[in-house]
Short mmCIF file of C-alpha atoms in Angstrom, two decimals:
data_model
loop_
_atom_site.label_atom_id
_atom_site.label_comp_id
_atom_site.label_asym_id
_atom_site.label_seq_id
_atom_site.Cartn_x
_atom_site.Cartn_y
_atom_site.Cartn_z
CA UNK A 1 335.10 84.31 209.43
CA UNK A 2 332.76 87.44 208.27
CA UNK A 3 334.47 90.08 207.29
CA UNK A 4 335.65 93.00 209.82
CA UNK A 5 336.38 96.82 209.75
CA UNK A 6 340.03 97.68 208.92
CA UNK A 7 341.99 98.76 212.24
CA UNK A 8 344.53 101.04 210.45
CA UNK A 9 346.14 103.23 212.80
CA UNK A 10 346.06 100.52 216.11
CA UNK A 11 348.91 98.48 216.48
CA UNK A 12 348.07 94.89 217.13
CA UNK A 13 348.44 93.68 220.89
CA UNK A 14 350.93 91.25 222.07
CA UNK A 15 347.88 89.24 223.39
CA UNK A 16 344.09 88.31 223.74
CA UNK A 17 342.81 91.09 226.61
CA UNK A 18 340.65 89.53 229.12
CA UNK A 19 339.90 92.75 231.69
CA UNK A 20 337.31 91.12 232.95
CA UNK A 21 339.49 87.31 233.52
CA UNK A 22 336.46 85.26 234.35
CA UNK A 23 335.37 81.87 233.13
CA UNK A 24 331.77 83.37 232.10
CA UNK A 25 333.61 86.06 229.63
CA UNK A 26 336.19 83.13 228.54
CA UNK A 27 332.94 80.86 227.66
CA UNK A 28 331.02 83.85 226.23
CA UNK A 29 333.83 84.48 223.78
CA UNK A 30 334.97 81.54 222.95
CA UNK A 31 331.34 80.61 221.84
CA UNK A 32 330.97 83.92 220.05
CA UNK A 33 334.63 83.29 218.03
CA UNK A 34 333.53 79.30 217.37
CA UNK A 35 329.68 80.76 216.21
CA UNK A 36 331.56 83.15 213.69
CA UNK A 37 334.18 81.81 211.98
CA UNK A 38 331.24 79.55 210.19
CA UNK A 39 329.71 82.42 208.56
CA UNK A 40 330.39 85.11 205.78
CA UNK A 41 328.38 87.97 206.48
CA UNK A 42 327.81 90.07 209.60
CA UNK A 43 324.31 89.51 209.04
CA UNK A 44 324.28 86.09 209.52
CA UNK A 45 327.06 86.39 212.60
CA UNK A 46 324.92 88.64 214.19
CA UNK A 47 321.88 86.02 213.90
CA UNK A 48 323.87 83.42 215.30
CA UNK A 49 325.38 85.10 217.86
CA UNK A 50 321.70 86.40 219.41
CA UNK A 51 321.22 83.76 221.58
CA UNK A 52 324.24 83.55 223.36
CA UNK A 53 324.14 87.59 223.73
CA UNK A 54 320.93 87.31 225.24
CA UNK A 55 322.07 84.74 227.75
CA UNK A 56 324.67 87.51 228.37
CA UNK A 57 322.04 90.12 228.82
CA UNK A 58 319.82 88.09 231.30
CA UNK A 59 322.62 86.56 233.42
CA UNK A 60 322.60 88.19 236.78
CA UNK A 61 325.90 88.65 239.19
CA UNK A 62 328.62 88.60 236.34
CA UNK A 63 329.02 91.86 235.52
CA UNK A 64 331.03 93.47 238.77
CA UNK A 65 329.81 96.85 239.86
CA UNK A 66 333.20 98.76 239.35
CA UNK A 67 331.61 98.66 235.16
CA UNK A 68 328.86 99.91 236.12
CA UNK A 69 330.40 103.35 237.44
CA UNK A 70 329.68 106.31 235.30
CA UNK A 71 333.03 108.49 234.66
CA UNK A 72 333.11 112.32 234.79
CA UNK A 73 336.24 112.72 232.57
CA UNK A 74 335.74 110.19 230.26
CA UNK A 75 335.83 110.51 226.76
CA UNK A 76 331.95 110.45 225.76
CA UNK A 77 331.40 113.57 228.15
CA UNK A 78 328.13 113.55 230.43
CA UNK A 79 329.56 111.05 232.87
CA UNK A 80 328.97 108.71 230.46
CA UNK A 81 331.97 105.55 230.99
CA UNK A 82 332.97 103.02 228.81
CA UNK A 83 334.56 99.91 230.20
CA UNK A 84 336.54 97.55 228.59
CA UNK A 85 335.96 93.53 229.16
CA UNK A 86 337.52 92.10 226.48
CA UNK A 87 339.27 92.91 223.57
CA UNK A 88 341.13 90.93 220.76
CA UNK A 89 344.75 91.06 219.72
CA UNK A 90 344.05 91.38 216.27
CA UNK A 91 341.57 93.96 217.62
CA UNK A 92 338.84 92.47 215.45
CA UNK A 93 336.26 91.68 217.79
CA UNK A 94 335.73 93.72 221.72
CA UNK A 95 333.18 93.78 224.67
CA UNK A 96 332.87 96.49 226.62
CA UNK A 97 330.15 97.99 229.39
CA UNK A 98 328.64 102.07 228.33
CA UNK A 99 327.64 103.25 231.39
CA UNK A 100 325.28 106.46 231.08
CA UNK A 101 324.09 108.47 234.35
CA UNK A 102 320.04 109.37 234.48
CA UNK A 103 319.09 111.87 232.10
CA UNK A 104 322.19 111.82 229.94
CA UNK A 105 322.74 110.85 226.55
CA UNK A 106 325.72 110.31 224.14
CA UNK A 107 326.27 112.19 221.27
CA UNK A 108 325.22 110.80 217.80
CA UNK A 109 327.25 108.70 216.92
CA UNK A 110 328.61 105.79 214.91
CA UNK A 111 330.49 102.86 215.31
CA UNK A 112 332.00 101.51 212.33
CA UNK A 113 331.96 97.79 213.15
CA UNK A 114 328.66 95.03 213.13
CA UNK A 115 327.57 93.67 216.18
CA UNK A 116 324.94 93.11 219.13
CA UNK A 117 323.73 96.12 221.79
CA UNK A 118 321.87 95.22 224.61
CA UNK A 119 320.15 96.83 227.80
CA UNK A 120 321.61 95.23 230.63
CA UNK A 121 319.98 97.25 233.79
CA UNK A 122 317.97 100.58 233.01
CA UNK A 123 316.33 102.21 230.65
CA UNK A 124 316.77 103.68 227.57
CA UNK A 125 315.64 105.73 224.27
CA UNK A 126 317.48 104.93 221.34
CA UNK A 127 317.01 107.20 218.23
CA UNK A 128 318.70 106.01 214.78
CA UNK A 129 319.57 108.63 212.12
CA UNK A 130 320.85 108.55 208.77
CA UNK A 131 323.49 111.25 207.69
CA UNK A 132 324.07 112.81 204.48
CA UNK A 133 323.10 115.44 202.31
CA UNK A 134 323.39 117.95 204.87
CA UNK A 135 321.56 116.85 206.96
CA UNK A 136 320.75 113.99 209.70
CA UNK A 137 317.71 112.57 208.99
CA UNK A 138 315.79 110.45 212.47
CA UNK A 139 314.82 107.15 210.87
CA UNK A 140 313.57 105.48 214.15
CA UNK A 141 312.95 106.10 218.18
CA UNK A 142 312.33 103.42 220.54
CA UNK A 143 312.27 102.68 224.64
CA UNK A 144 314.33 99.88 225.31
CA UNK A 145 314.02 97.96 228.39
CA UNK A 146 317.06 95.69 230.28
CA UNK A 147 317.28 92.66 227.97
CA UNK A 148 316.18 93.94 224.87
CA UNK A 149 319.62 94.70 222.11
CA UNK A 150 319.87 95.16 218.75
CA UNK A 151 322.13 94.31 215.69
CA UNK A 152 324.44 97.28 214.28
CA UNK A 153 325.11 96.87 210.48
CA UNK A 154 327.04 99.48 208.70
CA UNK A 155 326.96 101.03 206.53
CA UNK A 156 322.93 101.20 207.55
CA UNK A 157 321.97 101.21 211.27
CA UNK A 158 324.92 102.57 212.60
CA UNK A 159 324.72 106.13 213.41
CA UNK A 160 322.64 106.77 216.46
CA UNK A 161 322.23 108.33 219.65
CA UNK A 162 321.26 106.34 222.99
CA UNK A 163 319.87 107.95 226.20
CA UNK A 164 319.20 106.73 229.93
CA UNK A 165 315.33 107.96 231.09
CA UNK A 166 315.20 105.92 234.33
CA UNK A 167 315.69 107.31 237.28
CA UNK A 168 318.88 104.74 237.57
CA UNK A 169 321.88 104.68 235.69
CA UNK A 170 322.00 102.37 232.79
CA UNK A 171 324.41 100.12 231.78
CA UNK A 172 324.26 98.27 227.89
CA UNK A 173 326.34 95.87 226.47
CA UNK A 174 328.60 96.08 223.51
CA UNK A 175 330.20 93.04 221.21
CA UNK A 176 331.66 94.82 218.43
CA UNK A 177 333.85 93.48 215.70
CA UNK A 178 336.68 96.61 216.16
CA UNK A 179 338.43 98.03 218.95
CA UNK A 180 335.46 100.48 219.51
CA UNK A 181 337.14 102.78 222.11
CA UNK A 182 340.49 103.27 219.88
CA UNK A 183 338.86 103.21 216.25
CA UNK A 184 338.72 106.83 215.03
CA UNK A 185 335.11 107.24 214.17
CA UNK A 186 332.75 110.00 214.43
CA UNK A 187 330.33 112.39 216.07
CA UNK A 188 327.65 113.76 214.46
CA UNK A 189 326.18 117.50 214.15
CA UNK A 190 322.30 117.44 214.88
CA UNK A 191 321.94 120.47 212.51
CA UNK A 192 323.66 119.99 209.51
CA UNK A 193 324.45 116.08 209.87
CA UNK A 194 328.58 117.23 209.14
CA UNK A 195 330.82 114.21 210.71
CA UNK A 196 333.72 115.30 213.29
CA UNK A 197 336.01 112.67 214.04
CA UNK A 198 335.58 110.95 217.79
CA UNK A 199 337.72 108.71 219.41
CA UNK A 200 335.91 107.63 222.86
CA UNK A 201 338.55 105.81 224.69
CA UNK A 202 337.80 103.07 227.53
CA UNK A 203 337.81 104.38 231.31
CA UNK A 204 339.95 101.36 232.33
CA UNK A 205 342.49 100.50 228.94
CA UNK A 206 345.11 102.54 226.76
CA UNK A 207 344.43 102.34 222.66
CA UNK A 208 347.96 101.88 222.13
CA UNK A 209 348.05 103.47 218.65
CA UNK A 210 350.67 102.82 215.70
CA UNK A 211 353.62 105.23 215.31
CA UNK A 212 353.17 107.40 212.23
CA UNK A 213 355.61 106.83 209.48
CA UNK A 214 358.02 109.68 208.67
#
């Protein structure tokens, strides 16, 4: 299997966590686990793995409406609600639902994991930046439209910021190779590009973190 981002600081689970227990999510991962434990790279996982996530993207009916609420308290701010699916014990590999309310965006952010993003009702801008040297430089902007996704790849094409323009809320798609909501990663100051830590949480699951050592 391709390689995945170190989950210091999360202890592992007891078991696989299906919050979303339905035979489509059981066949969606279990063809996502079987497509990458062939490959190396999280390039070539990502490539194999595009047709099945844009089965996902385009199936209509199994995604229940209770992930599709936005979330005033949650952890991204703006209503914006993130909604564990599934997650992994080993917490390498997670699908969740980001549900952002019209007119609101996230925060610039990364993710530190690979994986596939995709529009699943909505729509979207998505602007990609690249950090460093003081600064946070805007590499690319782009609509996107309910089935279109794209491949995150750190250390490249991993910092960005994602907001909904139609007049409905939108919903995207996340499979991740971390435990996105618990993995301490980072926001992002527009000005001077410095990097805060940012842990999002899910609306719906507990991170469940490791006890410090003393």
């Amino acid at each position: 299997m391709c390689d995945t981002v170190d989950q210091h600081g999360l202890e592992p689970l007891e078991r696989d966590e299906w919050v979303l227990d339905t035979p489509f999510v059981h066949g969606f991962i279990g063809s996502v686990r079987g497509a990458i434990e062939r490959f190396a790279s999280p390039a070539e996982a990502c490539r194999v793995v595009e047709p099945l996530f844009r089965e996902l993207l385009t199936s209509p009916g199994w995604l229940p409406r209770r992930f599709q609420e936005d979330a005033p308290e949650s952890g991204m701010g703006g209503g914006i609600g993130q909604w564990l699916l599934f997650r992994a014990a080993d917490r390498s590999l997670c699908l969740f639902s980001l549900v952002v309310p019209p007119g609101a965006m996230t925060p610039v952010h990364d993710h530190l994991a690979w994986g596939l993003v995709g529009l699943y009702k909505g729509n979207q801008d998505e602007e990609l930046y690249e950090p460093g040297a003081g600064q946070l430089r805007l590499v690319r902007q782009r609509p996107l439209r309910p089935g279109d996704y794209y491949a995150l790849l750190p250390p490249r094409d991993d910092v960005h910021r994602v907001r909904t323009t139609s007049k409905v809320t939108s919903v995207s798609i996340h499979l991740l190779a971390n435990d996105t909501g618990c993995v301490l990663r980072h926001t992002f100051d527009e000005q001077t590009g410095e990097a805060r830590p940012f842990r999002s949480g899910y609306v719906n699951a507990e991170c469940h973190e490791a006890t410090p050592l003393r």
